[in-house]
JSON list of C-alpha atoms and ligand atoms in Angstrom, two decimals:
[
{"chain": "I", "resi": 296, "resn": "MET", "atom": "CA", "xyz": [108.42, 70.50, 130.04]},
{"chain": "I", "resi": 297, "resn": "LYS", "atom": "CA", "xyz": [111.74, 72.27, 130.52]},
{"chain": "I", "resi": 298, "resn": "ILE", "atom": "CA", "xyz": [111.74, 75.92, 129.48]},
{"chain": "I", "resi": 299, "resn": "LEU", "atom": "CA", "xyz": [114.58, 78.42, 129.35]},
{"chain": "I", "resi": 300, "resn": "MET", "atom": "CA", "xyz": [113.89, 82.18, 129.13]},
{"chain": "I", "resi": 301, "resn": "VAL", "atom": "CA", "xyz": [116.70, 84.21, 127.52]},
{"chain": "I", "resi": 302, "resn": "CYS", "atom": "CA", "xyz": [117.44, 87.93, 127.29]},
{"chain": "I", "resi": 303, "resn": "LEU", "atom": "CA", "xyz": [120.65, 89.98, 127.14]},
{"chain": "I", "resi": 304, "resn": "GLY", "atom": "CA", "xyz": [121.55, 90.63, 130.78]},
{"chain": "I", "resi": 305, "resn": "ASN", "atom": "CA", "xyz": [119.33, 88.08, 132.60]},
{"chain": "I", "resi": 306, "resn": "ILE", "atom": "CA", "xyz": [118.40, 90.79, 135.07]},
{"chain": "I", "resi": 307, "resn": "CYS", "atom": "CA", "xyz": [115.32, 92.55, 133.59]},
{"chain": "I", "resi": 308, "resn": "ARG", "atom": "CA", "xyz": [113.17, 90.62, 131.13]},
{"chain": "I", "resi": 309, "resn": "SER", "atom": "CA", "xyz": [114.01, 86.91, 131.37]},
{"chain": "I", "resi": 310, "resn": "PRO", "atom": "CA", "xyz": [113.82, 86.82, 135.22]},
{"chain": "I", "resi": 311, "resn": "LEU", "atom": "CA", "xyz": [110.26, 88.16, 134.90]},
{"chain": "I", "resi": 312, "resn": "ALA", "atom": "CA", "xyz": [109.47, 85.60, 132.20]},
{"chain": "I", "resi": 313, "resn": "GLU", "atom": "CA", "xyz": [110.85, 82.84, 134.44]},
{"chain": "I", "resi": 314, "resn": "GLY", "atom": "CA", "xyz": [108.86, 84.02, 137.46]},
{"chain": "I", "resi": 315, "resn": "ILE", "atom": "CA", "xyz": [105.62, 84.40, 135.50]},
{"chain": "I", "resi": 316, "resn": "MET", "atom": "CA", "xyz": [105.84, 80.99, 133.73]},
{"chain": "I", "resi": 317, "resn": "LYS", "atom": "CA", "xyz": [106.78, 79.23, 137.00]},
{"chain": "I", "resi": 318, "resn": "GLN", "atom": "CA", "xyz": [103.83, 80.77, 138.79]},
{"chain": "I", "resi": 319, "resn": "LYS", "atom": "CA", "xyz": [101.39, 79.77, 136.00]},
{"chain": "I", "resi": 320, "resn": "ALA", "atom": "CA", "xyz": [102.78, 76.22, 135.94]},
{"chain": "I", "resi": 321, "resn": "VAL", "atom": "CA", "xyz": [102.36, 75.84, 139.71]},
{"chain": "I", "resi": 322, "resn": "GLU", "atom": "CA", "xyz": [98.82, 77.33, 139.61]},
{"chain": "I", "resi": 323, "resn": "ASN", "atom": "CA", "xyz": [97.89, 74.76, 136.94]},
{"chain": "I", "resi": 324, "resn": "GLY", "atom": "CA", "xyz": [99.50, 71.79, 138.66]},
{"chain": "I", "resi": 325, "resn": "LEU", "atom": "CA", "xyz": [102.18, 71.37, 135.98]},
{"chain": "I", "resi": 326, "resn": "GLU", "atom": "CA", "xyz": [105.57, 70.13, 137.12]},
{"chain": "I", "resi": 327, "resn": "TRP", "atom": "CA", "xyz": [107.58, 72.22, 134.71]},
{"chain": "I", "resi": 328, "resn": "ALA", "atom": "CA", "xyz": [111.22, 73.27, 135.11]},
{"chain": "I", "resi": 329, "resn": "VAL", "atom": "CA", "xyz": [111.65, 76.95, 134.19]},
{"chain": "I", "resi": 330, "resn": "ASP", "atom": "CA", "xyz": [114.98, 78.76, 134.24]},
{"chain": "I", "resi": 331, "resn": "SER", "atom": "CA", "xyz": [116.49, 81.89, 132.66]},
{"chain": "I", "resi": 332, "resn": "ALA", "atom": "CA", "xyz": [119.84, 83.05, 131.28]},
{"chain": "I", "resi": 333, "resn": "GLY", "atom": "CA", "xyz": [121.43, 85.98, 129.49]},
{"chain": "I", "resi": 334, "resn": "THR", "atom": "CA", "xyz": [123.44, 85.99, 126.27]},
{"chain": "I", "resi": 335, "resn": "GLY", "atom": "CA", "xyz": [125.85, 88.45, 127.94]},
{"chain": "I", "resi": 336, "resn": "SER", "atom": "CA", "xyz": [128.07, 87.82, 130.94]},
{"chain": "I", "resi": 337, "resn": "TRP", "atom": "CA", "xyz": [128.19, 91.27, 132.63]},
{"chain": "I", "resi": 338, "resn": "HIS", "atom": "CA", "xyz": [125.62, 90.57, 135.33]},
{"chain": "I", "resi": 339, "resn": "MET", "atom": "CA", "xyz": [126.52, 86.96, 136.23]},
{"chain": "I", "resi": 340, "resn": "GLY", "atom": "CA", "xyz": [125.66, 86.16, 139.84]},
{"chain": "I", "resi": 341, "resn": "GLN", "atom": "CA", "xyz": [123.56, 89.29, 140.33]},
{"chain": "I", "resi": 342, "resn": "LEU", "atom": "CA", "xyz": [119.99, 89.61, 141.58]},
{"chain": "I", "resi": 343, "resn": "PRO", "atom": "CA", "xyz": [117.32, 90.64, 139.10]},
{"chain": "I", "resi": 344, "resn": "ASP", "atom": "CA", "xyz": [117.10, 94.40, 138.55]},
{"chain": "I", "resi": 345, "resn": "ARG", "atom": "CA", "xyz": [115.29, 96.02, 141.52]},
{"chain": "I", "resi": 346, "resn": "ARG", "atom": "CA", "xyz": [112.61, 97.35, 139.11]},
{"chain": "I", "resi": 347, "resn": "SER", "atom": "CA", "xyz": [111.86, 93.77, 137.91]},
{"chain": "I", "resi": 348, "resn": "ILE", "atom": "CA", "xyz": [111.75, 92.56, 141.51]},
{"chain": "I", "resi": 349, "resn": "ALA", "atom": "CA", "xyz": [109.35, 95.40, 142.34]},
{"chain": "I", "resi": 350, "resn": "ILE", "atom": "CA", "xyz": [106.91, 94.89, 139.47]},
{"chain": "I", "resi": 351, "resn": "ALA", "atom": "CA", "xyz": [106.86, 91.12, 140.07]},
{"chain": "I", "resi": 352, "resn": "ARG", "atom": "CA", "xyz": [106.21, 91.68, 143.78]},
{"chain": "I", "resi": 353, "resn": "LYS", "atom": "CA", "xyz": [103.37, 94.06, 142.93]},
{"chain": "I", "resi": 354, "resn": "LYS", "atom": "CA", "xyz": [101.80, 91.24, 140.88]},
{"chain": "I", "resi": 355, "resn": "GLY", "atom": "CA", "xyz": [102.32, 88.67, 143.64]},
{"chain": "I", "resi": 356, "resn": "ILE", "atom": "CA", "xyz": [105.46, 86.92, 142.33]},
{"chain": "I", "resi": 357, "resn": "ASP", "atom": "CA", "xyz": [108.77, 86.71, 144.21]},
{"chain": "I", "resi": 358, "resn": "ILE", "atom": "CA", "xyz": [111.77, 86.61, 141.87]},
{"chain": "I", "resi": 359, "resn": "SER", "atom": "CA", "xyz": [114.35, 87.65, 144.45]},
{"chain": "I", "resi": 360, "resn": "ASP", "atom": "CA", "xyz": [115.76, 84.10, 144.74]},
{"chain": "I", "resi": 361, "resn": "GLN", "atom": "CA", "xyz": [117.05, 84.28, 141.13]},
{"chain": "I", "resi": 362, "resn": "ARG", "atom": "CA", "xyz": [120.68, 84.92, 140.19]},
{"chain": "I", "resi": 363, "resn": "ALA", "atom": "CA", "xyz": [121.87, 85.87, 136.70]},
{"chain": "I", "resi": 364, "resn": "ARG", "atom": "CA", "xyz": [123.83, 83.39, 134.60]},
{"chain": "I", "resi": 365, "resn": "GLN", "atom": "CA", "xyz": [125.05, 83.26, 131.01]},
{"chain": "I", "resi": 366, "resn": "PHE", "atom": "CA", "xyz": [123.50, 81.06, 128.33]},
{"chain": "I", "resi": 367, "resn": "GLN", "atom": "CA", "xyz": [125.71, 78.04, 127.52]},
{"chain": "I", "resi": 368, "resn": "THR", "atom": "CA", "xyz": [125.71, 75.64, 124.59]},
{"chain": "I", "resi": 369, "resn": "ILE", "atom": "CA", "xyz": [124.78, 72.80, 126.99]},
{"chain": "I", "resi": 370, "resn": "ASP", "atom": "CA", "xyz": [121.43, 74.57, 127.53]},
{"chain": "I", "resi": 371, "resn": "PHE", "atom": "CA", "xyz": [120.33, 73.20, 124.16]},
{"chain": "I", "resi": 372, "resn": "GLU", "atom": "CA", "xyz": [120.51, 69.71, 125.74]},
{"chain": "I", "resi": 373, "resn": "ARG", "atom": "CA", "xyz": [118.97, 70.74, 129.06]},
{"chain": "I", "resi": 374, "resn": "PHE", "atom": "CA", "xyz": [115.81, 72.44, 127.75]},
{"chain": "I", "resi": 375, "resn": "ASP", "atom": "CA", "xyz": [112.90, 71.57, 125.44]},
{"chain": "I", "resi": 376, "resn": "ILE", "atom": "CA", "xyz": [112.09, 75.19, 124.56]},
{"chain": "I", "resi": 377, "resn": "ILE", "atom": "CA", "xyz": [114.30, 78.28, 124.57]},
{"chain": "I", "resi": 378, "resn": "PHE", "atom": "CA", "xyz": [112.18, 81.42, 124.59]},
{"chain": "I", "resi": 379, "resn": "VAL", "atom": "CA", "xyz": [114.14, 84.51, 123.52]},
{"chain": "I", "resi": 380, "resn": "MET", "atom": "CA", "xyz": [112.93, 88.03, 124.33]},
{"chain": "I", "resi": 381, "resn": "ASP", "atom": "CA", "xyz": [114.11, 89.82, 121.17]},
{"chain": "I", "resi": 382, "resn": "THR", "atom": "CA", "xyz": [115.49, 89.26, 117.69]},
{"chain": "I", "resi": 383, "resn": "GLN", "atom": "CA", "xyz": [119.06, 90.05, 118.84]},
{"chain": "I", "resi": 384, "resn": "ASN", "atom": "CA", "xyz": [118.84, 87.36, 121.54]},
{"chain": "I", "resi": 385, "resn": "GLN", "atom": "CA", "xyz": [117.47, 85.07, 118.85]},
{"chain": "I", "resi": 386, "resn": "SER", "atom": "CA", "xyz": [120.44, 85.50, 116.53]},
{"chain": "I", "resi": 387, "resn": "ASP", "atom": "CA", "xyz": [122.94, 85.30, 119.45]},
{"chain": "I", "resi": 388, "resn": "VAL", "atom": "CA", "xyz": [121.43, 82.00, 120.66]},
{"chain": "I", "resi": 389, "resn": "LEU", "atom": "CA", "xyz": [121.05, 80.57, 117.14]},
{"chain": "I", "resi": 390, "resn": "ARG", "atom": "CA", "xyz": [124.73, 81.27, 116.47]},
{"chain": "I", "resi": 391, "resn": "LEU", "atom": "CA", "xyz": [125.56, 78.77, 119.24]},
{"chain": "I", "resi": 392, "resn": "ALA", "atom": "CA", "xyz": [123.28, 76.04, 117.88]},
{"chain": "I", "resi": 393, "resn": "SER", "atom": "CA", "xyz": [125.02, 72.97, 116.44]},
{"chain": "I", "resi": 394, "resn": "ASN", "atom": "CA", "xyz": [122.18, 71.37, 114.50]},
{"chain": "I", "resi": 395, "resn": "GLU", "atom": "CA", "xyz": [118.58, 71.67, 113.35]},
{"chain": "I", "resi": 396, "resn": "LYS", "atom": "CA", "xyz": [117.26, 70.09, 116.59]},
{"chain": "I", "resi": 397, "resn": "ASP", "atom": "CA", "xyz": [118.90, 72.90, 118.57]},
{"chain": "I", "resi": 398, "resn": "ARG", "atom": "CA", "xyz": [117.58, 75.57, 116.22]},
{"chain": "I", "resi": 399, "resn": "GLU", "atom": "CA", "xyz": [114.02, 74.25, 116.39]},
{"chain": "I", "resi": 400, "resn": "LYS", "atom": "CA", "xyz": [113.98, 74.84, 120.16]},
{"chain": "I", "resi": 401, "resn": "VAL", "atom": "CA", "xyz": [114.49, 78.60, 119.84]},
{"chain": "I", "resi": 402, "resn": "ALA", "atom": "CA", "xyz": [111.40, 80.82, 119.61]},
{"chain": "I", "resi": 403, "resn": "LEU", "atom": "CA", "xyz": [110.55, 84.48, 120.15]},
{"chain": "I", "resi": 404, "resn": "ILE", "atom": "CA", "xyz": [108.30, 84.55, 123.19]},
{"chain": "I", "resi": 405, "resn": "LEU", "atom": "CA", "xyz": [106.00, 87.17, 121.61]},
{"chain": "I", "resi": 406, "resn": "ASP", "atom": "CA", "xyz": [105.28, 84.74, 118.73]},
{"chain": "I", "resi": 407, "resn": "GLN", "atom": "CA", "xyz": [102.84, 83.27, 121.27]},
{"chain": "I", "resi": 408, "resn": "THR", "atom": "CA", "xyz": [100.69, 86.40, 121.22]},
{"chain": "I", "resi": 409, "resn": "TYR", "atom": "CA", "xyz": [101.73, 87.94, 117.87]},
{"chain": "I", "resi": 410, "resn": "PRO", "atom": "CA", "xyz": [102.54, 84.96, 115.62]},
{"chain": "I", "resi": 411, "resn": "GLY", "atom": "CA", "xyz": [104.82, 85.67, 112.69]},
{"chain": "I", "resi": 412, "resn": "GLN", "atom": "CA", "xyz": [105.28, 89.36, 113.56]},
{"chain": "I", "resi": 413, "resn": "ARG", "atom": "CA", "xyz": [108.84, 88.96, 114.90]},
{"chain": "I", "resi": 414, "resn": "LYS", "atom": "CA", "xyz": [107.98, 91.24, 117.80]},
{"chain": "I", "resi": 415, "resn": "SER", "atom": "CA", "xyz": [110.55, 91.86, 120.53]},
{"chain": "I", "resi": 416, "resn": "VAL", "atom": "CA", "xyz": [109.99, 92.45, 124.25]},
{"chain": "I", "resi": 417, "resn": "PRO", "atom": "CA", "xyz": [111.36, 96.01, 124.61]},
{"chain": "I", "resi": 418, "resn": "ASP", "atom": "CA", "xyz": [114.51, 96.26, 126.70]},
{"chain": "I", "resi": 419, "resn": "PRO", "atom": "CA", "xyz": [113.40, 98.26, 129.77]},
{"chain": "I", "resi": 420, "resn": "TYR", "atom": "CA", "xyz": [116.93, 98.79, 131.19]},
{"chain": "I", "resi": 421, "resn": "TYR", "atom": "CA", "xyz": [117.00, 102.50, 130.39]},
{"chain": "I", "resi": 422, "resn": "ASP", "atom": "CA", "xyz": [113.27, 103.04, 130.86]},
{"chain": "I", "resi": 423, "resn": "ASP", "atom": "CA", "xyz": [111.93, 103.02, 134.41]},
{"chain": "I", "resi": 424, "resn": "ASN", "atom": "CA", "xyz": [108.40, 103.10, 133.09]},
{"chain": "I", "resi": 425, "resn": "GLY", "atom": "CA", "xyz": [108.89, 100.15, 130.74]},
{"chain": "I", "resi": 426, "resn": "PHE", "atom": "CA", "xyz": [108.66, 97.40, 133.33]},
{"chain": "I", "resi": 427, "resn": "GLU", "atom": "CA", "xyz": [104.85, 97.33, 133.63]},
{"chain": "I", "resi": 428, "resn": "GLU", "atom": "CA", "xyz": [104.51, 96.92, 129.84]},
{"chain": "I", "resi": 429, "resn": "VAL", "atom": "CA", "xyz": [107.20, 94.18, 129.82]},
{"chain": "I", "resi": 430, "resn": "PHE", "atom": "CA", "xyz": [105.38, 92.36, 132.61]},
{"chain": "I", "resi": 431, "resn": "ASP", "atom": "CA", "xyz": [102.06, 92.53, 130.77]},
{"chain": "I", "resi": 432, "resn": "LEU", "atom": "CA", "xyz": [103.54, 91.36, 127.43]},
{"chain": "I", "resi": 433, "resn": "LEU", "atom": "CA", "xyz": [105.20, 88.40, 129.15]},
{"chain": "I", "resi": 434, "resn": "ASP", "atom": "CA", "xyz": [102.14, 87.55, 131.21]},
{"chain": "I", "resi": 435, "resn": "GLN", "atom": "CA", "xyz": [99.98, 87.39, 128.07]},
{"chain": "I", "resi": 436, "resn": "ALA", "atom": "CA", "xyz": [102.54, 85.33, 126.14]},
{"chain": "I", "resi": 437, "resn": "CYS", "atom": "CA", "xyz": [102.94, 82.83, 128.98]},
{"chain": "I", "resi": 438, "resn": "SER", "atom": "CA", "xyz": [99.16, 82.51, 129.30]},
{"chain": "I", "resi": 439, "resn": "VAL", "atom": "CA", "xyz": [98.78, 81.71, 125.61]},
{"chain": "I", "resi": 440, "resn": "PHE", "atom": "CA", "xyz": [101.57, 79.13, 125.78]},
{"chain": "I", "resi": 441, "resn": "ILE", "atom": "CA", "xyz": [100.33, 77.32, 128.88]},
{"chain": "I", "resi": 442, "resn": "ARG", "atom": "CA", "xyz": [96.74, 77.15, 127.64]},
{"chain": "I", "resi": 443, "resn": "ARG", "atom": "CA", "xyz": [97.79, 74.38, 125.24]},
{"chain": "I", "resi": 444, "resn": "TYR", "atom": "CA", "xyz": [98.83, 72.18, 128.19]},
{"chain": "I", "resi": 445, "resn": "ILE", "atom": "CA", "xyz": [95.97, 72.67, 130.66]},
{"chain": "H", "resi": 95, "resn": "4NP", "atom": "P1", "xyz": [117.75, 92.40, 130.11]},
{"chain": "H", "resi": 95, "resn": "4NP", "atom": "O1", "xyz": [118.06, 93.97, 130.23]},
{"chain": "H", "resi": 95, "resn": "4NP", "atom": "O2", "xyz": [118.45, 91.90, 128.88]},
{"chain": "H", "resi": 95, "resn": "4NP", "atom": "O3", "xyz": [116.27, 92.39, 129.99]},
{"chain": "H", "resi": 95, "resn": "4NP", "atom": "O4", "xyz": [118.26, 91.78, 131.40]},
{"chain": "H", "resi": 95, "resn": "4NP", "atom": "C1", "xyz": [119.37, 94.49, 130.20]},
{"chain": "H", "resi": 95, "resn": "4NP", "atom": "C2", "xyz": [120.15, 94.45, 131.33]},
{"chain": "H", "resi": 95, "resn": "4NP", "atom": "C3", "xyz": [121.41, 95.01, 131.28]},
{"chain": "H", "resi": 95, "resn": "4NP", "atom": "C4", "xyz": [121.90, 95.57, 130.13]},
{"chain": "H", "resi": 95, "resn": "4NP", "atom": "C5", "xyz": [121.11, 95.59, 129.00]},
{"chain": "H", "resi": 95, "resn": "4NP", "atom": "C6", "xyz": [119.84, 95.05, 129.05]},
{"chain": "H", "resi": 95, "resn": "4NP", "atom": "N1", "xyz": [123.16, 96.16, 130.12]},
{"chain": "H", "resi": 95, "resn": "4NP", "atom": "O5", "xyz": [123.53, 96.75, 129.08]},
{"chain": "H", "resi": 95, "resn": "4NP", "atom": "O6", "xyz": [123.92, 96.05, 131.09]}
]
């Protein structure tokens, strides 16, 4: 399974989603490839936000080896599933899709825990206290997803 996690900046939410899913895959002996990207280009090459690094570290996950990159059309070929964090990411990614096969790969990550509710992972960039909630939402969603494969 090849999974891509996508948010806006690729520094707050999707690096956490990548770290969490990777950790769960390893713990369950699954050889999955998990990566992340942002729809925007502002933070390309940067480390994850220090607040994401800190909350991940507190939960026993090291995400400090990650570097931000921008989502590219070729990612539709490279990945089986593209999990987007919010409905804006969803429309931005879908706009780059060339066919139905591409479109079918794109899913809101919180559809795992709240199917059909079109719930977004809140953007914690301007909210120092939002990172714990983001971590928990992503941890639950990744657990639900991986349960189908273990
Ligand atoms: P992310 O959070 O999409 O979860 O990485 C953001 C990071 C940066 C910005 C917005 C959201 N920004 O406006 O620079």
